[in-house]
XYZ file of C-alpha atoms in Angstrom:
690
model
C 16.109 159.498 345.743
C 13.097 157.537 344.516
C 10.233 159.333 342.792
C 7.870 160.732 345.432
C 5.039 161.423 342.987
C 2.882 158.388 343.935
C 3.422 159.018 347.664
C 2.539 162.702 347.309
C -0.579 161.822 345.339
C -1.713 159.324 347.992
C -1.005 161.884 350.743
C -3.254 164.359 348.945
C -5.983 161.702 348.762
C -5.920 160.926 352.490
C -5.767 164.578 353.559
C -8.865 166.116 355.055
C -10.318 169.473 355.940
C -9.675 168.580 359.595
C -5.999 169.396 359.056
C -4.897 172.842 360.200
C -2.338 173.132 357.423
C 1.141 174.278 358.334
C 2.470 176.143 355.324
C 6.207 176.114 354.574
C 7.083 179.633 353.406
C 10.400 180.070 351.587
C 12.279 183.374 351.400
C 15.847 184.275 350.513
C 18.155 185.747 353.139
C 21.551 187.167 352.196
C 24.006 186.002 354.844
C 26.722 188.374 356.109
C 30.399 188.039 355.322
C 29.925 186.772 351.813
C 28.494 183.411 352.929
C 25.881 183.517 350.190
C 22.107 183.258 350.178
C 20.186 181.051 352.571
C 16.753 179.752 351.691
C 14.856 180.246 354.952
C 11.749 178.094 355.311
C 9.337 179.283 358.004
C 6.665 176.855 359.213
C 3.416 178.693 359.954
C -0.154 177.479 360.270
C -1.518 181.016 360.444
C -2.589 180.701 364.089
C -1.116 182.192 367.269
C 1.231 180.354 369.626
C -1.656 178.587 371.398
C -2.204 176.476 368.251
C 1.178 174.956 367.359
C 2.343 174.020 363.880
C 1.780 170.347 363.082
C 2.513 168.089 360.124
C -0.431 166.501 358.392
C -0.426 165.281 354.777
C -0.895 168.766 353.304
C 1.709 170.253 355.627
C 4.270 167.685 354.480
C 3.381 168.393 350.864
C 3.918 172.120 351.463
C 7.294 171.488 353.105
C 8.331 169.227 350.241
C 7.459 171.949 347.727
C 9.466 174.561 349.629
C 12.530 172.312 349.986
C 12.417 171.390 346.297
C 12.232 175.056 345.354
C 15.261 175.846 347.544
C 17.256 172.927 346.148
C 16.446 173.932 342.570
C 17.431 177.578 343.031
C 21.094 177.995 342.099
C 21.305 181.260 344.044
C 20.521 179.469 347.303
C 23.650 178.006 348.915
C 22.103 176.627 352.094
C 18.690 175.940 353.645
C 17.335 176.906 357.058
C 14.115 175.783 358.758
C 12.446 177.675 361.586
C 8.931 178.266 362.877
C 6.452 180.990 363.646
C 7.106 182.876 366.927
C 7.773 180.527 369.862
C 6.908 177.375 367.885
C 8.877 175.180 365.509
C 6.323 172.355 365.366
C 4.474 169.961 367.660
C 4.703 166.824 365.533
C 2.218 164.921 363.444
C -1.403 165.965 363.087
C -2.734 162.526 363.960
C -6.391 163.480 364.036
C -6.285 164.726 360.447
C -5.332 161.282 359.122
C -7.629 159.186 361.314
C -10.097 158.698 358.475
C -7.563 158.277 355.688
C -7.826 154.525 355.278
C -5.783 151.494 356.288
C -2.554 152.777 354.752
C -2.816 156.381 355.993
C -0.293 156.083 358.808
C 2.260 154.322 356.606
C 1.839 156.910 353.860
C 2.455 159.762 356.284
C 5.358 157.893 357.916
C 7.101 157.254 354.606
C 6.385 160.740 353.286
C 7.752 162.384 356.430
C 10.972 160.413 356.135
C 11.317 161.205 352.437
C 10.661 164.946 352.815
C 12.784 165.466 355.923
C 15.698 163.580 354.347
C 15.962 166.251 351.689
C 17.226 168.551 354.445
C 20.117 166.245 355.206
C 22.124 163.677 353.345
C 19.758 163.476 350.387
C 19.476 167.167 349.554
C 22.989 168.211 348.675
C 22.876 171.670 350.282
C 24.020 172.456 353.806
C 21.000 172.743 356.106
C 20.287 174.384 359.458
C 17.469 173.816 361.919
C 16.738 176.984 363.900
C 14.712 175.692 366.882
C 12.975 178.893 367.965
C 10.551 177.389 370.467
C 8.501 174.287 371.123
C 9.722 171.288 369.085
C 8.075 167.966 369.841
C 7.977 164.726 367.892
C 8.204 165.533 364.191
C 8.913 169.141 365.131
C 12.213 168.042 366.656
C 12.831 165.427 363.973
C 12.675 167.965 361.126
C 15.554 169.789 362.833
C 17.436 166.537 363.520
C 17.590 165.878 359.785
C 19.447 169.158 359.253
C 23.247 169.250 359.219
C 23.384 171.795 362.060
C 20.993 173.041 364.747
C 20.656 176.114 366.937
C 18.157 176.376 369.789
C 16.595 179.235 371.721
C 17.679 179.018 375.352
C 14.136 179.688 376.589
C 12.453 177.166 374.275
C 9.941 175.547 376.649
C 9.680 171.992 375.379
C 11.824 169.797 373.148
C 11.388 166.053 373.029
C 10.079 162.915 371.441
C 6.892 162.132 373.425
C 5.573 159.421 371.105
C 5.902 156.493 373.551
C 3.564 158.321 375.942
C 1.032 158.319 373.081
C 1.405 154.625 372.257
C 3.659 155.373 369.275
C 7.377 155.526 368.510
C 9.411 158.336 366.932
C 8.579 157.743 363.309
C 10.346 160.391 361.236
C 13.933 159.509 362.026
C 14.149 160.156 365.751
C 14.696 156.560 366.855
C 17.678 156.294 364.494
C 19.111 159.818 364.472
C 19.122 160.587 368.203
C 21.276 157.640 369.329
C 23.729 158.326 366.483
C 23.859 162.008 367.464
C 24.117 161.878 371.276
C 24.643 158.194 372.082
C 22.265 155.405 372.974
C 22.007 156.193 376.683
C 20.879 159.781 376.118
C 18.562 158.473 373.410
C 16.920 156.173 375.973
C 16.356 159.220 378.154
C 14.793 161.293 375.361
C 12.824 158.547 373.614
C 11.725 156.387 376.549
C 12.454 157.695 380.031
C 11.150 161.242 379.622
C 7.893 160.253 377.887
C 7.208 157.633 380.565
C 7.903 160.263 383.217
C 4.573 162.013 382.575
C 5.757 163.382 379.243
C 8.784 165.235 380.567
C 10.482 167.474 377.997
C 13.717 169.438 377.735
C 14.150 173.188 377.797
C 16.318 174.826 375.147
C 19.433 175.092 377.306
C 19.091 171.483 378.493
C 18.651 170.263 374.916
C 21.856 172.056 373.916
C 23.752 170.570 376.857
C 22.479 167.111 375.904
C 23.885 167.582 372.407
C 20.678 167.885 370.406
C 21.757 171.349 369.214
C 25.157 172.786 368.261
C 24.606 176.334 369.546
C 22.236 178.123 371.911
C 21.107 181.760 371.739
C 18.777 184.074 373.663
C 15.257 184.768 372.523
C 15.432 188.487 371.810
C 17.518 188.125 368.652
C 17.561 184.354 368.266
C 17.107 184.256 364.502
C 19.645 187.002 363.839
C 22.239 185.251 366.007
C 21.459 181.926 364.329
C 21.953 183.426 360.870
C 25.277 184.961 361.926
C 26.344 181.592 363.329
C 25.251 179.755 360.164
C 27.214 182.254 358.103
C 30.333 181.569 360.166
C 29.843 177.820 359.721
C 29.490 178.172 355.956
C 32.639 180.335 355.798
C 34.557 177.736 357.801
C 35.140 180.083 360.739
C 33.191 177.783 363.065
C 33.793 174.051 362.945
C 31.273 171.970 364.883
C 32.856 169.029 366.638
C 30.588 166.395 368.124
C 31.742 163.633 370.487
C 32.167 160.250 368.865
C 29.320 157.918 369.775
C 30.318 154.690 371.544
C 28.796 151.855 369.527
C 30.213 149.113 371.712
C 29.390 148.116 375.263
C 27.933 151.530 376.133
C 25.243 151.082 373.475
C 24.372 147.613 374.786
C 24.253 148.917 378.362
C 21.873 151.683 377.292
C 19.574 149.160 375.618
C 19.605 147.068 378.806
C 18.680 150.171 380.804
C 15.865 150.915 378.375
C 14.556 147.364 378.619
C 14.522 147.489 382.416
C 12.938 150.929 382.381
C 10.158 149.887 380.011
C 9.375 146.857 382.172
C 9.424 148.831 385.427
C 7.264 151.659 384.088
C 4.782 149.695 381.987
C 4.997 146.080 383.119
C 5.165 145.070 379.475
C 1.736 146.628 378.915
C 3.001 149.212 376.398
C 3.920 147.803 372.990
C 5.325 151.221 372.083
C 7.828 151.224 374.947
C 9.092 147.784 373.983
C 9.323 148.701 370.305
C 11.191 151.950 371.056
C 13.908 149.962 372.840
C 14.079 147.535 369.908
C 14.539 150.417 367.459
C 17.384 151.903 369.509
C 19.024 148.474 369.740
C 18.708 147.891 365.992
C 20.057 151.364 365.168
C 23.487 150.278 366.432
C 24.206 148.344 363.246
C 21.433 149.407 360.856
C 21.947 151.690 357.891
C 19.906 154.862 357.734
C 17.604 153.285 355.144
C 17.098 150.243 357.370
C 16.524 152.362 360.463
C 13.920 154.545 358.778
C 12.168 151.526 357.253
C 11.991 149.956 360.707
C 10.330 153.116 362.011
C 7.778 152.944 359.168
C 6.993 149.319 360.025
C 6.714 150.105 363.726
C 4.351 153.028 363.183
C 2.222 150.934 360.857
C 1.959 148.223 363.508
C 1.264 150.705 366.291
C -1.530 152.306 364.252
C -3.530 149.091 364.480
C -3.151 148.669 368.254
C -5.803 149.436 370.892
C -3.168 151.523 372.671
C -3.090 154.014 369.789
C -6.875 154.286 369.786
C -6.720 155.022 373.507
C -3.872 157.493 372.968
C -5.734 159.426 370.293
C -8.732 159.563 372.619
C -6.547 160.846 375.479
C -4.761 163.304 373.200
C -8.108 164.676 372.076
C -9.131 165.115 375.717
C -6.098 167.191 376.690
C -6.044 169.163 373.443
C -9.759 169.892 373.037
C -11.965 168.978 375.978
C -9.475 170.544 378.394
C -9.822 173.850 376.535
C -13.625 173.752 376.528
C -14.659 172.344 379.922
C -17.917 170.433 379.747
C -20.738 172.041 381.721
C -18.941 175.325 382.390
C -21.245 178.399 382.398
C -21.162 181.174 379.815
C -17.763 182.888 380.000
C -19.490 186.270 379.724
C -20.704 185.812 383.321
C -17.154 185.828 384.714
C -16.135 188.801 386.839
C -12.631 190.324 386.671
C -10.087 189.324 389.302
C -7.824 192.263 390.129
C -6.715 191.244 393.623
C -6.331 187.845 395.312
C -6.369 186.977 399.006
C -4.967 183.714 400.369
C -5.849 182.480 403.855
C -2.851 180.596 405.191
C 0.853 181.035 404.557
C 2.101 177.458 404.686
C 3.676 175.573 401.793
C 0.455 175.015 399.814
C -0.699 178.608 400.313
C 2.729 179.908 399.301
C 2.701 177.770 396.151
C -0.713 179.206 395.315
C 0.553 182.753 395.833
C 3.455 182.124 393.467
C 1.133 180.716 390.803
C -1.410 183.553 391.095
C 1.167 186.330 390.908
C 3.016 184.777 387.962
C -0.101 184.092 385.903
C -2.493 186.894 386.874
C 0.087 189.570 387.760
C -2.265 191.162 390.305
C -1.730 191.945 394.007
C -1.697 188.794 396.149
C -1.989 189.000 399.941
C -1.141 186.098 402.263
C -2.601 186.047 405.772
C -2.024 183.767 408.751
C -2.354 183.664 412.527
C 0.823 185.594 413.289
C 3.424 187.745 411.583
C 6.114 185.060 411.748
C 4.039 182.670 409.644
C 3.117 185.444 407.232
C 6.735 186.510 406.794
C 7.792 182.919 406.178
C 5.169 182.494 403.444
C 6.021 185.751 401.687
C 9.720 184.909 402.017
C 9.143 181.564 400.298
C 7.426 183.241 397.334
C 10.138 185.882 396.998
C 12.848 183.193 397.153
C 11.146 181.171 394.415
C 10.950 184.278 392.225
C 14.678 184.846 392.805
C 15.319 181.256 391.672
C 13.398 181.892 388.447
C 15.483 185.015 387.887
C 18.729 183.121 388.479
C 17.673 180.482 385.936
C 16.875 183.148 383.344
C 13.177 182.230 383.342
C 12.198 185.849 384.080
C 14.013 189.175 383.822
C 14.864 191.617 386.624
C 11.916 193.908 385.916
C 9.402 191.072 386.100
C 11.039 189.609 389.214
C 10.866 192.958 391.012
C 7.293 193.544 389.895
C 6.117 190.100 391.028
C 7.851 190.394 394.401
C 6.246 193.779 394.969
C 2.808 192.304 394.226
C 3.094 189.596 396.918
C 2.592 190.889 400.444
C 1.452 189.510 403.778
C -0.651 190.622 406.723
C -2.288 189.260 409.847
C -5.344 191.522 409.604
C -7.739 190.187 406.925
C -10.195 193.052 407.319
C -7.851 195.744 406.097
C -6.252 193.804 403.264
C -9.094 191.640 401.888
C -11.753 194.352 401.686
C -11.092 195.029 397.999
C -10.166 191.466 396.951
C -12.133 189.867 394.112
C -11.056 186.300 394.830
C -10.069 184.791 398.200
C -8.939 181.179 398.536
C -8.322 179.322 401.787
C -5.533 176.775 402.185
C -5.785 175.933 405.874
C -6.024 172.698 407.858
C -8.271 170.067 406.267
C -10.949 170.145 408.943
C -14.541 171.214 408.292
C -14.952 173.287 411.464
C -11.740 175.204 410.735
C -12.759 175.982 407.155
C -16.292 177.038 408.161
C -14.812 179.383 410.750
C -12.475 180.895 408.137
C -15.350 181.531 405.723
C -17.516 183.017 408.469
C -14.736 185.489 409.274
C -14.145 186.265 405.596
C -17.788 187.029 404.894
C -17.621 189.871 407.414
C -14.785 191.679 405.610
C -14.921 190.960 401.865
C -17.106 192.804 399.369
C -20.442 191.420 398.237
C -19.242 189.928 394.924
C -15.920 188.475 396.152
C -15.475 184.782 395.301
C -14.746 182.543 398.300
C -12.779 179.515 397.107
C -11.555 176.480 399.012
C -8.622 174.258 398.148
C -10.122 171.350 400.077
C -9.205 167.959 398.660
C -12.183 166.040 400.002
C -14.632 168.034 402.140
C -18.154 169.086 401.115
C -18.412 172.519 399.513
C -22.134 172.592 400.277
C -21.603 171.967 403.990
C -18.740 174.450 404.111
C -21.011 177.199 402.755
C -24.218 176.193 404.563
C -24.094 178.766 407.370
C -23.029 181.730 405.243
C -25.254 184.592 404.218
C -24.083 184.171 400.607
C -23.336 180.481 399.993
C -23.755 181.038 396.261
C -20.269 182.561 396.008
C -18.433 179.577 397.511
C -16.658 177.252 395.078
C -14.175 174.403 395.278
C -10.831 175.213 393.675
C -8.825 172.035 394.216
C -5.198 172.073 393.041
C -2.819 169.132 392.958
C 0.663 169.071 394.417
C 3.112 170.384 393.318
C 0.920 173.282 392.245
C 3.331 174.652 389.625
C 3.657 171.277 387.885
C 0.336 169.420 388.050
C -2.044 170.717 385.362
C -5.387 169.713 386.882
C -7.730 172.068 388.738
C -11.006 170.537 389.934
C -13.690 173.237 390.088
C -16.376 172.020 392.474
C -19.970 173.258 392.391
C -21.805 173.275 395.700
C -25.590 172.949 395.797
C -25.975 176.740 395.895
C -22.920 177.887 393.898
C -24.203 180.283 391.233
C -23.187 180.557 387.590
C -21.325 183.861 387.989
C -19.111 182.284 390.662
C -18.494 179.214 388.525
C -17.761 181.273 385.425
C -15.262 183.385 387.367
C -13.637 180.233 388.749
C -13.257 178.753 385.252
C -11.911 182.014 383.811
C -9.405 182.260 386.663
C -8.365 178.636 386.187
C -7.793 179.280 382.505
C -5.709 182.364 383.301
C -3.663 180.176 385.657
C -3.065 177.855 382.655
C -4.680 174.888 384.363
C -6.863 172.122 382.974
C -10.241 172.785 384.582
C -12.990 170.200 385.092
C -16.441 170.815 386.520
C -17.265 168.552 389.471
C -20.551 168.371 391.333
C -20.001 168.385 395.078
C -19.304 164.869 396.327
C -16.793 163.332 398.743
C -13.200 163.712 397.501
C -14.401 164.862 394.045
C -12.785 162.942 391.115
C -9.131 162.014 391.463
C -9.004 161.545 395.225
C -12.199 159.494 395.189
C -10.879 157.123 392.535
C -7.449 156.964 394.158
C -9.166 156.408 397.497
C -10.974 153.356 396.129
C -7.731 152.226 394.502
C -5.671 152.578 397.707
C -8.453 151.153 399.871
C -8.707 147.993 397.779
C -4.927 147.573 397.728
C -4.720 148.208 401.473
C -7.344 145.554 402.171
C -5.493 143.038 400.004
C -2.229 143.681 401.878
C -3.979 143.508 405.252
C -5.361 140.115 404.221
C -1.837 138.797 403.696
C -0.467 139.703 400.256
C 3.033 141.217 400.670
C 3.458 144.911 399.790
C 6.036 144.200 397.006
C 3.595 141.798 395.329
C 0.778 144.352 395.478
C 3.072 147.068 394.175
C 4.156 144.906 391.250
C 0.579 144.453 390.028
C 0.079 147.924 388.581
C 2.942 148.555 386.195
C 1.304 149.957 383.095
C -1.824 151.028 385.013
C -0.834 153.635 387.600
C 2.079 156.060 387.127
C 3.838 154.438 390.085
C 3.241 151.483 392.434
C 0.467 152.185 394.973
C 2.623 152.177 398.103
C 5.208 154.355 396.410
C 2.342 156.711 395.499
C 1.171 156.595 399.106
C 4.654 157.564 400.238
C 4.684 160.469 397.780
C 1.261 161.765 398.832
C 1.978 161.132 402.503
C 0.368 158.385 404.610
C -1.476 160.944 406.780
C -3.092 162.657 403.785
C -4.042 159.308 402.231
C -5.564 158.185 405.540
C -7.575 161.412 405.880
C -8.945 160.975 402.344
C -9.979 157.382 402.960
C -11.553 158.268 406.308
C -13.620 160.966 404.569
C -14.732 158.500 401.917
C -15.408 155.755 404.485
C -17.746 158.081 406.372
C -19.642 158.744 403.144
C -19.561 155.221 401.716
C -18.653 152.764 404.513
C -19.551 149.704 402.459
C -16.980 150.468 399.732
C -14.100 152.451 401.186
C -11.744 150.576 403.452
C -9.623 152.219 406.124
C -6.577 150.060 406.758
C -5.698 149.564 410.428
C -2.103 149.092 409.294
C -2.156 152.511 407.616
C -3.566 154.001 410.828
C -0.626 152.539 412.755
C 1.853 153.826 410.168
C 0.420 157.334 410.504
C 0.364 157.112 414.309
C 4.052 156.149 414.184
C 4.658 159.303 412.085
C 6.237 157.321 409.264
C 6.499 159.402 406.086
C 6.965 156.456 403.738
C 6.552 152.695 403.504
C 9.996 152.532 401.911
C 13.441 153.184 403.311
C 16.278 155.047 401.618
C 17.533 151.760 400.134
C 14.265 151.225 398.243
C 13.201 148.292 400.451
C 10.214 148.268 402.804
C 11.093 150.109 406.005
C 11.501 147.384 408.703
C 9.582 149.551 411.195
C 6.695 149.803 408.748
C 6.886 146.062 408.054
C 6.385 145.465 411.780
C 3.218 147.575 411.727
C 1.513 145.615 408.935
C -1.233 143.049 409.525
C -0.197 139.476 410.363
C -3.432 137.518 409.794
C -3.735 134.017 411.190
C -4.851 132.698 407.816
C -3.208 134.944 405.215
C -4.644 135.163 401.716
C -1.752 135.696 399.329
C -2.774 136.785 395.837
C -0.736 136.714 392.648
C -0.076 140.097 390.964
C -2.629 139.391 388.221
C -5.283 138.628 390.848
C -4.458 141.844 392.709
C -4.751 143.839 389.497
C -8.113 142.340 388.499
C -9.644 142.776 391.946
C -8.563 146.413 392.257
C -9.579 147.331 388.706
C -12.983 145.727 389.333
C -13.383 148.051 392.320
C -12.336 151.057 390.240
C -14.819 150.112 387.506
C -17.573 149.951 390.114
C -16.644 153.374 391.514
C -16.350 154.998 388.081
C -19.817 153.739 387.142
C -21.293 155.030 390.415
C -19.719 158.459 389.884
C -21.231 158.708 386.421
C -24.633 157.558 387.674
C -24.464 160.136 390.495
C -23.585 162.932 388.048
C -20.299 163.785 389.731
C -19.036 164.695 386.248
C -20.698 165.256 382.906
C -19.209 162.182 381.203
C -16.564 159.462 381.395
C -14.262 161.719 379.392
C -13.959 163.954 382.456
C -12.948 161.032 384.672
C -10.213 160.174 382.185
C -9.043 163.758 381.717
C -8.798 164.103 385.500
C -6.819 160.887 385.961
C -4.414 161.828 383.149
C -3.785 165.409 384.289
C -4.226 164.973 388.050
C -2.817 161.498 388.693
C -0.495 160.902 385.740
C -2.397 157.941 384.265
C -1.135 156.908 380.839
C -2.233 158.306 377.496
C -1.878 154.865 375.959
C -4.453 153.502 378.408
C -6.804 156.376 377.609
C -6.692 157.389 381.264
C -8.880 154.912 383.152
C -12.218 154.039 381.572
C -10.773 152.971 378.219
C -8.503 150.553 380.097
C -11.432 149.231 382.129
C -13.391 148.637 378.922
C -10.417 146.846 377.358
C -10.221 144.616 380.454
C -13.926 143.754 380.068
C -14.904 145.486 383.305
C -17.704 147.713 382.060
C -18.964 150.045 379.358
C -18.432 153.745 379.944
C -18.742 155.350 376.501
């Protein structure tokens, strides 16, 4: 290999104190059965599992030193790389190199390639990657460079999420993955999953895909991995991998990737396009050529506005999400030792499952009759059984959680000692006010009364209560287990102790919490309401639905009428009616949507992916249709969104534009590489928000 001294020196120069350095710690392990000594390198940044290992300049230098020491030690026959408990590594520490100068990204790209390669074909000693937990981006790539890999079956997240961040896999992933598992699976890992809201693979799924050669349980993962490595070194285990098809199958995968990138981003993501190009080129490129192409791509990406937006978005979800702006002093929070849920329908049952899994306290569901209650409790118990069957929890935890979830019709007896009660009943103000009036008669004086309303006023809901200060909005997004956002809504009289308890509970539920001042539909539903209202008006004026849907690739996570079908036309209509009552001059209620809801149509689309003919018949047929081009649709709708975002900031709905963006990323799936919403609006010249 070439001399790395100049590259290492430049890496030291661009490093900064912002880097949380991941040290590579080498120790010798004598393998059983006479297989020799393995040099085991453990990656550890000295923090707990909530702060994953990452690779900045100093981290790469540390890993290089450890690998060199293992290669130079004649006693060491093989090298293994693993991580601190539950974490291998979460990729590059991008923020630590942001001030390193024009060549910083290229230096880190080239150094990562050079160091990781020493674990594989360039090192000369057999190497093993022991994937003991989360492994994303460079964390997965360091293992991909090894000759063999084991993975913990319960590892929560493996993947190459770079495209979601406006980047491409830059430490070998774009070349190594297609050569390991084939181009089609590479398209899934490198492109499809990141564009699907950053989807990742669990340990078992990664093994089945072919990213690892063996899978072991978590209790003795490292011991089992060392035994397996010993058997490989002794020749008792021979790993056979399927031959990769480098003919028509590779070309077909590239075609699929091209179509996928266009459908998901509308050509608006340079990273998605470049990722497909790298996979295509890897078919005939040498390893040197493939890695050099990754270096060039990362260098180019580093100068794009998409990367700036991605770093901004990444900072939001990594930092601002952990320290919610405007939240009261955490010391004011009261303990939550029992939870009551009013309602036992699907949303209420999802909430019960989340509360019992995260808080592990008694959870009581109530409803109008025993049949409804039993159905809700049965749903929760069935979901716990599914987790047990998948190996996500053990028998003891499953039994404990099921025992904690009960149901009753009588609120008075079962809610008297609850600390936190949340309602999930019909979205009608009079119904919710009645529920809270009944609750106030039976709960203790300091019990939090929370509402999962998606659009109604918290202030009005609490107005007639004796203690309105303990009412708070606690708005989840569907599906509750998957969507990370929790909007915490402050009514006019909500006190700090209630808010602090709400934020502490949201954190315990592992949700991204954002403070919202009471206003119609809060953050996400208000912005989506303006979005869907503007699109609905355009379609009612004569632009065909497919044209309107085609205008937002690269803006929204899915076309607007597909989103409407996912949310449900009735729910979308209710949201826009709420907003129209509050702001009639800006929020449009589509007569066509009203007819679709009246006809009880669940979607604008049929099973074949085309517009449902019955829905088509319900759409407006204006005498003088105005048919816009997709670009005109996009500009008009984004102009409306820019107007609404500015009004929300001026009204103080949130503390800053960062909260609008964090909400749209975590609650609506808007892209990292757009920076959520406001960074995109600024790039389009539609306003200044920062």
